[in-house]
Every structure is written in C-alpha cells, then in structure tokens.
PDB file of C-alpha atoms in Angstrom:
ATOM      1  CA  MET R 222       0.402   0.003   0.154  1.00 57.00           C
ATOM      2  CA  SER R 223       1.368   3.575  -0.888  1.00 72.00           C
ATOM      3  CA  ALA R 224       2.370   6.240   1.248  1.00 82.00           C
ATOM      4  CA  ASN R 225       0.079   8.069  -0.311  1.00 83.00           C
ATOM      5  CA  SER R 226      -2.965   6.208   0.596  1.00 88.00           C
ATOM      6  CA  PHE R 227      -1.942   5.972   4.222  1.00 92.00           C
ATOM      7  CA  LYS R 228      -1.840  10.086   4.244  1.00 92.00           C
ATOM      8  CA  ALA R 229      -4.822  10.681   2.616  1.00 92.00           C
ATOM      9  CA  PHE R 230      -6.314   7.845   5.278  1.00 94.00           C
ATOM     10  CA  THR R 231      -4.493  10.114   8.180  1.00 95.00           C
ATOM     11  CA  LYS R 232      -6.521  13.205   6.570  1.00 94.00           C
ATOM     12  CA  ILE R 233      -9.596  11.246   6.589  1.00 94.00           C
ATOM     13  CA  VAL R 234      -9.023  10.346  10.983  1.00 95.00           C
ATOM     14  CA  ASP R 235      -7.731  13.766  11.407  1.00 95.00           C
ATOM     15  CA  THR R 236     -11.098  15.349   9.704  1.00 94.00           C
ATOM     16  CA  LEU R 237     -12.832  13.219  11.723  1.00 94.00           C
ATOM     17  CA  LEU R 238     -10.600  14.488  15.209  1.00 94.00           C
ATOM     18  CA  ALA R 239     -11.502  17.499  14.368  1.00 93.00           C
ATOM     19  CA  ARG R 240     -15.004  17.769  14.460  1.00 91.00           C
ATOM     20  CA  ASP R 241     -16.846  19.961  17.709  1.00 90.00           C
ATOM     21  CA  ASP R 242     -18.428  16.878  18.661  1.00 91.00           C
ATOM     22  CA  SER R 243     -15.582  14.283  18.234  1.00 93.00           C
ATOM     23  CA  GLY R 244     -15.008  14.326  22.437  1.00 93.00           C
ATOM     24  CA  PRO R 245     -16.491  10.598  23.058  1.00 94.00           C
ATOM     25  CA  PHE R 246     -14.229   9.472  20.047  1.00 96.00           C
ATOM     26  CA  THR R 247     -10.276  11.195  20.851  1.00 95.00           C
ATOM     27  CA  LYS R 248      -9.503   9.201  23.408  1.00 96.00           C
ATOM     28  CA  PRO R 249      -9.731   6.136  25.820  1.00 96.00           C
ATOM     29  CA  VAL R 250     -13.110   6.028  27.441  1.00 95.00           C
ATOM     30  CA  ASP R 251     -12.359   6.536  31.371  1.00 94.00           C
ATOM     31  CA  TRP R 252     -15.268   3.984  32.418  1.00 93.00           C
ATOM     32  CA  GLN R 253     -13.463   4.350  35.881  1.00 93.00           C
ATOM     33  CA  SER R 254     -13.968   7.698  36.382  1.00 92.00           C
ATOM     34  CA  LEU R 255     -17.227   7.699  34.892  1.00 91.00           C
ATOM     35  CA  GLY R 256     -18.317   5.105  37.077  1.00 94.00           C
ATOM     36  CA  LEU R 257     -19.346   2.839  34.115  1.00 92.00           C
ATOM     37  CA  TRP R 258     -18.677  -0.456  35.818  1.00 94.00           C
ATOM     38  CA  ASP R 259     -19.816  -2.720  32.826  1.00 94.00           C
ATOM     39  CA  TYR R 260     -18.195  -1.185  30.030  1.00 94.00           C
ATOM     40  CA  PRO R 261     -15.428  -3.784  30.041  1.00 94.00           C
ATOM     41  CA  LYS R 262     -18.115  -6.415  30.540  1.00 93.00           C
ATOM     42  CA  VAL R 263     -19.867  -4.826  27.491  1.00 93.00           C
ATOM     43  CA  ILE R 264     -17.158  -3.712  25.476  1.00 94.00           C
ATOM     44  CA  THR R 265     -13.946  -6.438  24.736  1.00 92.00           C
ATOM     45  CA  ASN R 266     -11.933  -4.405  21.896  1.00 94.00           C
ATOM     46  CA  PHE R 267     -11.417  -0.637  23.273  1.00 96.00           C
ATOM     47  CA  MET R 268     -10.756   1.652  20.648  1.00 97.00           C
ATOM     48  CA  ASP R 269     -10.301   5.110  19.901  1.00 97.00           C
ATOM     49  CA  LEU R 270      -9.452   7.685  17.204  1.00 97.00           C
ATOM     50  CA  GLY R 271      -6.410   9.272  18.906  1.00 96.00           C
ATOM     51  CA  THR R 272      -5.017   5.656  19.082  1.00 97.00           C
ATOM     52  CA  VAL R 273      -5.400   4.884  15.921  1.00 97.00           C
ATOM     53  CA  ARG R 274      -4.248   8.116  14.881  1.00 96.00           C
ATOM     54  CA  SER R 275      -1.217   7.467  16.826  1.00 96.00           C
ATOM     55  CA  ASN R 276      -1.192   4.286  15.502  1.00 96.00           C
ATOM     56  CA  LEU R 277      -0.629   5.740  11.658  1.00 96.00           C
ATOM     57  CA  SER R 278       1.905   8.421  12.866  1.00 95.00           C
ATOM     58  CA  GLN R 279       4.035   4.810  13.738  1.00 95.00           C
ATOM     59  CA  ASN R 280       3.211   3.326  10.909  1.00 94.00           C
ATOM     60  CA  ASN R 281       1.413   0.439  12.955  1.00 95.00           C
ATOM     61  CA  TYR R 282      -0.630  -0.472  10.088  1.00 95.00           C
ATOM     62  CA  ASP R 283       0.201  -3.191   7.423  1.00 93.00           C
ATOM     63  CA  THR R 284      -2.527  -2.420   5.427  1.00 93.00           C
ATOM     64  CA  LEU R 285      -5.619   0.452   5.215  1.00 92.00           C
ATOM     65  CA  GLU R 286      -8.117  -1.849   6.020  1.00 92.00           C
ATOM     66  CA  ALA R 287      -6.557  -2.918   9.027  1.00 94.00           C
ATOM     67  CA  ALA R 288      -6.569   0.734  10.018  1.00 95.00           C
ATOM     68  CA  ALA R 289     -10.336   1.235   8.736  1.00 94.00           C
ATOM     69  CA  ASN R 290     -11.204  -1.740  11.068  1.00 95.00           C
ATOM     70  CA  ASP R 291      -9.963   0.490  14.028  1.00 96.00           C
ATOM     71  CA  VAL R 292     -12.339   3.498  13.098  1.00 96.00           C
ATOM     72  CA  ARG R 293     -14.736   1.081  12.821  1.00 95.00           C
ATOM     73  CA  GLN R 294     -14.446  -0.401  16.533  1.00 95.00           C
ATOM     74  CA  VAL R 295     -14.748   3.070  17.860  1.00 96.00           C
ATOM     75  CA  PHE R 296     -18.249   3.895  16.785  1.00 95.00           C
ATOM     76  CA  LYS R 297     -19.215   0.294  16.802  1.00 94.00           C
ATOM     77  CA  ASN R 298     -18.444   0.253  20.534  1.00 94.00           C
ATOM     78  CA  CYS R 299     -20.309   3.147  21.150  1.00 94.00           C
ATOM     79  CA  CYS R 300     -23.053   1.870  19.172  1.00 92.00           C
ATOM     80  CA  LYS R 301     -23.098  -1.503  21.082  1.00 92.00           C
ATOM     81  CA  TYR R 302     -22.835   0.625  25.189  1.00 93.00           C
ATOM     82  CA  ASN R 303     -25.133   3.184  24.074  1.00 90.00           C
ATOM     83  CA  ASP R 304     -29.341   2.572  24.146  1.00 89.00           C
ATOM     84  CA  GLU R 305     -30.584   2.970  20.251  1.00 83.00           C
ATOM     85  CA  GLY R 306     -32.086   6.150  19.756  1.00 83.00           C
ATOM     86  CA  THR R 307     -30.026   7.851  22.444  1.00 88.00           C
ATOM     87  CA  ASP R 308     -27.727  11.040  21.559  1.00 90.00           C
ATOM     88  CA  PHE R 309     -23.833   9.044  22.201  1.00 91.00           C
ATOM     89  CA  TYR R 310     -25.807   6.026  20.026  1.00 91.00           C
ATOM     90  CA  GLN R 311     -26.850   8.598  17.043  1.00 91.00           C
ATOM     91  CA  LEU R 312     -23.219  10.483  17.098  1.00 92.00           C
ATOM     92  CA  GLY R 313     -21.467   7.256  17.065  1.00 92.00           C
ATOM     93  CA  GLU R 314     -23.843   5.811  13.879  1.00 92.00           C
ATOM     94  CA  SER R 315     -23.765   9.527  12.657  1.00 91.00           C
ATOM     95  CA  PHE R 316     -19.692   9.530  12.448  1.00 93.00           C
ATOM     96  CA  SER R 317     -19.460   5.912  11.271  1.00 92.00           C
ATOM     97  CA  ILE R 318     -22.073   6.567   8.048  1.00 91.00           C
ATOM     98  CA  ARG R 319     -18.974  10.114   7.302  1.00 90.00           C
ATOM     99  CA  PHE R 320     -15.893   7.856   7.925  1.00 92.00           C
ATOM    100  CA  GLU R 321     -17.499   5.152   5.330  1.00 91.00           C
ATOM    101  CA  GLU R 322     -18.201   7.781   2.971  1.00 89.00           C
ATOM    102  CA  MET R 323     -14.980   8.687   3.154  1.00 90.00           C
ATOM    103  CA  TYR R 324     -13.263   5.974   3.556  1.00 90.00           C
ATOM    104  CA  LYS R 325     -15.032   4.429  -0.155  1.00 88.00           C
ATOM    105  CA  ARG R 326     -13.919   7.117  -1.593  1.00 86.00           C
ATOM    106  CA  LEU R 327     -10.142   6.835  -0.979  1.00 86.00           C
ATOM    107  CA  SER R 328     -10.777   3.198  -1.836  1.00 81.00           C
ATOM    108  CA  ARG R 329     -11.594   4.081  -5.163  1.00 77.00           C
ATOM    109  CA  THR R 330      -9.371   6.320  -5.782  1.00 72.00           C
ATOM    110  CA  THR R 331      -6.936   3.735  -4.506  1.00 64.00           C
ATOM    111  CA  VAL R 332      -8.335   0.779  -6.627  1.00 49.00           C
ATOM    112  CA  GLY R 333      -7.708   3.448  -9.950  1.00 45.00           C
ATOM    113  CA  SER R 334      -4.254   3.673  -8.830  1.00 38.00           C
ATOM    114  CA  SER R 335      -4.715   7.238  -8.147  1.00 37.00           C
ATOM    115  CA  SER R 336      -4.457   9.271  -5.092  1.00 38.00           C
ATOM    116  CA  PRO R 337      -6.958  11.328  -3.401  1.00 38.00           C
ATOM    117  CA  SER R 338      -7.233  14.989  -4.993  1.00 38.00           C
ATOM    118  CA  SER R 339      -3.947  17.077  -3.288  1.00 35.00           C
ATOM    119  CA  SER R 340      -5.528  20.671  -4.478  1.00 34.00           C
ATOM    120  CA  SER R 341      -7.026  21.431  -0.921  1.00 34.00           C
ATOM    121  CA  PRO R 342      -5.270  20.621   2.171  1.00 33.00           C
ATOM    122  CA  SER R 343      -7.418  18.123   3.234  1.00 34.00           C
ATOM    123  CA  GLY R 344      -7.376  15.833   0.040  1.00 35.00           C
ATOM    124  CA  GLY R 345     -10.894  16.446  -1.005  1.00 34.00           C
ATOM    125  CA  TYR R 346     -12.538  14.407   1.342  1.00 31.00           C
ATOM    126  CA  SER R 347     -13.505  18.023   3.875  1.00 33.00           C
ATOM    127  CA  GLN R 348     -15.971  18.076   1.510  1.00 32.00           C
ATOM    128  CA  LEU R 349     -18.512  15.700   2.482  1.00 33.00           C
ATOM    129  CA  PHE R 350     -18.521  18.022   5.524  1.00 33.00           C
ATOM    130  CA  GLN R 351     -19.347  21.184   3.473  1.00 35.00           C
ATOM    131  CA  SER R 352     -22.439  23.507   4.595  1.00 36.00           C
ATOM    132  CA  SER R 353     -25.012  25.038   2.151  1.00 36.00           C
ATOM    133  CA  PRO R 354     -25.340  28.689   3.081  1.00 34.00           C
ATOM    134  CA  TYR R 355     -27.824  27.477   5.236  1.00 34.00           C
ATOM    135  CA  GLY R 356     -25.865  25.272   7.504  1.00 38.00           C
ATOM    136  CA  ARG R 357     -26.980  22.001   5.168  1.00 39.00           C
ATOM    137  CA  PRO R 358     -24.638  19.409   5.444  1.00 43.00           C
ATOM    138  CA  SER R 359     -23.881  18.099   1.655  1.00 42.00           C
ATOM    139  CA  ARG R 360     -26.273  15.069   0.645  1.00 42.00           C
ATOM    140  CA  SER R 361     -23.725  12.541   0.472  1.00 43.00           C
ATOM    141  CA  ALA R 362     -23.541  12.718   4.075  1.00 46.00           C
ATOM    142  CA  GLY R 363     -26.483  10.497   4.319  1.00 65.00           C
ATOM    143  CA  ARG R 364     -28.564  10.161   7.682  1.00 75.00           C
ATOM    144  CA  PRO R 365     -28.922  13.302   9.186  1.00 80.00           C
ATOM    145  CA  PRO R 366     -26.917  13.432  12.198  1.00 82.00           C
ATOM    146  CA  LEU R 367     -28.962  14.818  15.800  1.00 82.00           C
ATOM    147  CA  GLU R 368     -27.874  18.312  15.415  1.00 81.00           C
ATOM    148  CA  ALA R 369     -29.512  18.680  11.633  1.00 84.00           C
ATOM    149  CA  ARG R 370     -32.721  17.155  13.299  1.00 86.00           C
ATOM    150  CA  LYS R 371     -32.820  19.181  16.459  1.00 85.00           C
ATOM    151  CA  SER R 372     -32.524  22.644  14.133  1.00 85.00           C
ATOM    152  CA  PHE R 373     -35.131  21.142  11.920  1.00 89.00           C
ATOM    153  CA  SER R 374     -37.453  20.338  14.188  1.00 89.00           C
ATOM    154  CA  HIS R 375     -36.930  23.904  16.474  1.00 88.00           C
ATOM    155  CA  ASN R 376     -37.839  25.366  13.247  1.00 88.00           C
ATOM    156  CA  LEU R 377     -40.866  24.265  11.692  1.00 90.00           C
ATOM    157  CA  PHE R 378     -42.220  26.250  14.628  1.00 90.00           C
ATOM    158  CA  LYS R 379     -40.747  29.281  13.014  1.00 89.00           C
ATOM    159  CA  ILE R 380     -42.572  28.326   9.735  1.00 90.00           C
ATOM    160  CA  THR R 381     -45.718  29.822   8.536  1.00 90.00           C
ATOM    161  CA  GLY R 382     -48.625  27.997   8.196  1.00 89.00           C
ATOM    162  CA  ASP R 383     -48.468  27.914   4.572  1.00 89.00           C
ATOM    163  CA  GLU R 384     -45.051  26.336   4.645  1.00 91.00           C
ATOM    164  CA  LEU R 385     -45.503  24.531   7.092  1.00 91.00           C
ATOM    165  CA  GLY R 386     -47.957  22.860   4.928  1.00 90.00           C
ATOM    166  CA  HIS R 387     -45.999  22.199   2.058  1.00 91.00           C
ATOM    167  CA  VAL R 388     -44.009  20.066   4.229  1.00 92.00           C
ATOM    168  CA  VAL R 389     -46.724  18.106   5.206  1.00 92.00           C
ATOM    169  CA  THR R 390     -47.240  17.933   1.867  1.00 92.00           C
ATOM    170  CA  VAL R 391     -44.105  16.905   0.517  1.00 91.00           C
ATOM    171  CA  LEU R 392     -43.968  14.069   3.225  1.00 93.00           C
ATOM    172  CA  ASP R 393     -47.381  12.816   2.275  1.00 90.00           C
ATOM    173  CA  GLN R 394     -46.258  12.361  -1.601  1.00 90.00           C
ATOM    174  CA  LYS R 395     -42.688  11.022  -0.958  1.00 90.00           C
ATOM    175  CA  CYS R 396     -42.406   9.824   2.803  1.00 90.00           C
ATOM    176  CA  PRO R 397     -46.142   9.662   4.514  1.00 91.00           C
ATOM    177  CA  LYS R 398     -44.392   6.764   7.009  1.00 90.00           C
ATOM    178  CA  ALA R 399     -43.150  10.033   8.621  1.00 89.00           C
ATOM    179  CA  LEU R 400     -46.408  11.627   9.428  1.00 90.00           C
ATOM    180  CA  THR R 401     -48.861   9.967  11.787  1.00 85.00           C
ATOM    181  CA  ALA R 402     -52.721  11.479  13.539  1.00 76.00           C
ATOM    182  CA  VAL R 403     -52.461  12.537  16.917  1.00 60.00           C
ATOM    183  CA  ALA R 404     -55.543  13.738  19.005  1.00 54.00           C
ATOM    184  CA  GLY R 405     -56.368  17.200  18.003  1.00 50.00           C
ATOM    185  CA  ASP R 406     -56.151  18.088  21.897  1.00 48.00           C
ATOM    186  CA  GLN R 407     -52.707  17.930  21.633  1.00 46.00           C
ATOM    187  CA  GLY R 408     -52.070  21.169  20.044  1.00 44.00           C
ATOM    188  CA  THR R 409     -51.730  22.360  16.236  1.00 39.00           C
ATOM    189  CA  GLY R 410     -49.183  24.085  14.647  1.00 42.00           C
ATOM    190  CA  ALA R 411     -45.410  22.998  14.611  1.00 44.00           C
ATOM    191  CA  GLU R 412     -45.414  21.038  17.797  1.00 42.00           C
ATOM    192  CA  ALA R 413     -42.388  19.304  18.860  1.00 39.00           C
ATOM    193  CA  ALA R 414     -43.106  15.623  20.127  1.00 38.00           C
ATOM    194  CA  GLY R 415     -41.526  15.176  23.216  1.00 33.00           C
ATOM    195  CA  GLY R 416     -40.648  11.411  23.375  1.00 33.00           C
ATOM    196  CA  GLY R 417     -41.991   8.012  21.587  1.00 35.00           C
ATOM    197  CA  LYS R 418     -40.253   8.180  18.388  1.00 36.00           C
ATOM    198  CA  GLY R 419     -38.901  11.554  18.086  1.00 38.00           C
ATOM    199  CA  GLY R 420     -36.444  10.500  21.431  1.00 36.00           C
ATOM    200  CA  GLY R 421     -34.667  13.255  23.338  1.00 36.00           C
ATOM    201  CA  GLY R 422     -34.824  16.023  21.281  1.00 38.00           C
ATOM    202  CA  GLY R 423     -35.419  16.805  17.562  1.00 42.00           C
ATOM    203  CA  GLY R 424     -37.556  13.852  17.103  1.00 46.00           C
ATOM    204  CA  GLY R 425     -40.979  15.429  16.089  1.00 51.00           C
ATOM    205  CA  GLY R 426     -42.993  17.802  15.195  1.00 55.00           C
ATOM    206  CA  GLY R 427     -46.473  18.279  14.340  1.00 50.00           C
ATOM    207  CA  ALA R 428     -48.788  19.884  11.955  1.00 53.00           C
ATOM    208  CA  GLY R 429     -52.314  20.663  12.627  1.00 46.00           C
ATOM    209  CA  ARG R 430     -54.639  20.337   9.622  1.00 37.00           C
ATOM    210  CA  ASP R 431     -58.411  21.393  11.156  1.00 40.00           C
ATOM    211  CA  GLY R 432     -56.235  22.942  14.848  1.00 40.00           C
ATOM    212  CA  GLY R 433     -59.379  23.658  16.382  1.00 41.00           C
ATOM    213  CA  LYS R 434     -62.036  20.650  17.515  1.00 39.00           C
ATOM    214  CA  ASP R 435     -60.285  17.867  19.817  1.00 41.00           C
ATOM    215  CA  GLU R 436     -61.859  15.412  17.669  1.00 41.00           C
ATOM    216  CA  GLU R 437     -60.492  16.610  14.785  1.00 40.00           C
ATOM    217  CA  PRO R 438     -56.835  15.025  14.002  1.00 45.00           C
ATOM    218  CA  ASN R 439     -53.535  16.830  13.999  1.00 72.00           C
ATOM    219  CA  VAL R 440     -50.597  15.605  11.888  1.00 79.00           C
ATOM    220  CA  GLU R 441     -47.438  14.732  13.673  1.00 87.00           C
ATOM    221  CA  ILE R 442     -44.367  14.451  11.768  1.00 90.00           C
ATOM    222  CA  VAL R 443     -42.106  11.814  13.321  1.00 87.00           C
ATOM    223  CA  ILE R 444     -38.797  13.162  11.895  1.00 87.00           C
ATOM    224  CA  ASP R 445     -36.429  10.369  12.740  1.00 86.00           C
ATOM    225  CA  GLU R 446     -38.754   8.587  10.298  1.00 87.00           C
ATOM    226  CA  ILE R 447     -38.094  11.172   7.498  1.00 90.00           C
ATOM    227  CA  ASP R 448     -35.960   9.447   4.585  1.00 89.00           C
ATOM    228  CA  ASP R 449     -32.569  10.885   4.085  1.00 88.00           C
ATOM    229  CA  GLU R 450     -32.910  12.923   0.732  1.00 87.00           C
ATOM    230  CA  VAL R 451     -36.549  14.048   1.868  1.00 90.00           C
ATOM    231  CA  PHE R 452     -34.855  15.283   4.906  1.00 90.00           C
ATOM    232  CA  TRP R 453     -32.187  17.124   3.546  1.00 88.00           C
ATOM    233  CA  GLU R 454     -34.868  18.950   0.847  1.00 89.00           C
ATOM    234  CA  LEU R 455     -37.556  20.020   3.637  1.00 92.00           C
ATOM    235  CA  LYS R 456     -34.825  20.928   5.838  1.00 89.00           C
ATOM    236  CA  GLU R 457     -33.333  23.133   2.842  1.00 88.00           C
ATOM    237  CA  PHE R 458     -36.665  24.643   2.101  1.00 90.00           C
ATOM    238  CA  VAL R 459     -37.550  25.398   6.206  1.00 90.00           C
ATOM    239  CA  ASP R 460     -33.762  27.265   6.581  1.00 87.00           C
ATOM    240  CA  ASN R 461     -34.332  28.711   2.905  1.00 86.00           C
ATOM    241  CA  LYS R 462     -37.914  30.109   4.547  1.00 87.00           C
ATOM    242  CA  ILE R 463     -36.160  31.531   7.395  1.00 85.00           C
ATOM    243  CA  GLU R 464     -33.156  32.801   6.009  1.00 83.00           C
ATOM    244  CA  ARG R 465     -35.002  34.938   3.727  1.00 82.00           C
ATOM    245  CA  ARG R 466     -37.366  36.413   6.102  1.00 78.00           C
ATOM    246  CA  LYS R 467     -34.411  36.979   8.069  1.00 73.00           C
ATOM    247  CA  GLY R 468     -33.082  39.302   4.742  1.00 64.00           C
ATOM    248  CA  SER R 469     -36.348  41.109   5.051  1.00 58.00           C
ATOM    249  CA  LYS R 470     -36.361  41.997   7.954  1.00 56.00           C
ATOM    250  CA  ARG R 471     -32.763  43.648   7.837  1.00 51.00           C
ATOM    251  CA  LYS R 472     -33.382  45.502   4.638  1.00 49.00           C
ATOM    252  CA  ARG R 473     -36.052  47.339   6.536  1.00 49.00           C
TER     253      ARG R 473
END
C-alpha cells in the first residue's frame, strides 16, 4: 500500500478528530472515572480515534483495511454500549456513516491507482462536511446527524402555516411513514414531539390540519422516520424560508 494512501487515510481520521462533537471518540473511555463499571464487560475491544491516529503516525498498520477496522471499532463500541436512539448512539452512527463515505472514496481512488485530490489541504475529503449557505450538510452526508434534526424540529415553529403545509404535503407524497395522526387536543401548528419515536430532542413536530376541535386529527411529523433525501430537501426549504425572512427584516 502506498504512502500516499496512508497519508490520505490519516487526513480522514484528522477530519473526524477536528469535528466539534468528536470528544467522546478522541481518547480511551475512562470508564472507571465515569463509573461505567459494566463497560469492560460489554466492550471487549477498546479503541479510540486518538489511538488510531497514533498508530498511523508510527506506521503500525500493514493495510488500510486494518486501520479502517480500528476506526469502525470506535463507533461500533459506542453503538453497542449505548441504547439505540440515545444521543451517544446517534453520534456514533453519524460518525460511522461519515467515515464509511470518506473511506469508500479513498478506496475508489486507490483501486484506480490515483491518489486523492491534493488540490486542497484535506485531500478532497473535507467536502463531505461542507455546508450550504443555510448550514445544511452535503446530501452525500447520508443520515442527518442529531444536530440537524434538532435544528429542523425547532425551525418548524418559525415558519408560516402555508410553509408548514408544504412540508406536510411533501412528506405525504414522498415519505408518508413520517406522518402520524394524533388527537386534536395535543396541539396544533408546529409542535415538537417530546418522546416516543421523536426520542430526546429533534424527534418530531406536529402540523394541525384542522386545528380547532378535539375530535379532529392533527398530523405529527416524526422526524426520525423521514428518509434522508427528503429530510435534506425539507430542511433546505425551511432554512431558506427563515433566512429570507431575516434578510427582509434587515432591509427594512
């Protein structure tokens, strides 16, 4: 395996380490200080990104796949120890998705006997984390991270009824599983769901179709059920509307 390939892989690890939310993965889990006495019983293969980075610096890996498996182990441990749906589980899953996308890209260039683009300091991989003018990660990022889902849920409160209606219409057409009827007395308009499938923040928002009588159903948006492509499409729509409204106020 060429030195350039390992150099490009190291940049992938550096990209992950540079993220603001990488804290839980940068060094070994201090389970004793944290009082996680069952941690060594559940997790038998300890690994963290800091250790991977150190191993790369010391040329301890014979193959890229060996290094990649250690990175995978970091996020596998996180998801194994934490319950599905918790913040840490979702963080581990989010990092895993981003790593696999960057590594897949590196693998393609390696098979093609060409190194990753050296035109940028990050070897072309940081573009997977680039944002739109409204803060939306590239759609190649795959599953929306927790922060994006929280932002989308909160912003549903800030758009007009017509705009919220558009969101519901798109979901009804493209992702009906993300819509669920709730009792009318649970609220109208954009209402965040504080539990169930919404789970701990960023889970859901409601859109009242009739909005007045208790017997009439409202439609709750279960954000965790929205398909990735549809989510990014709607988040861009909502963010765009809010940004334009802010710009209009500034002009006044």
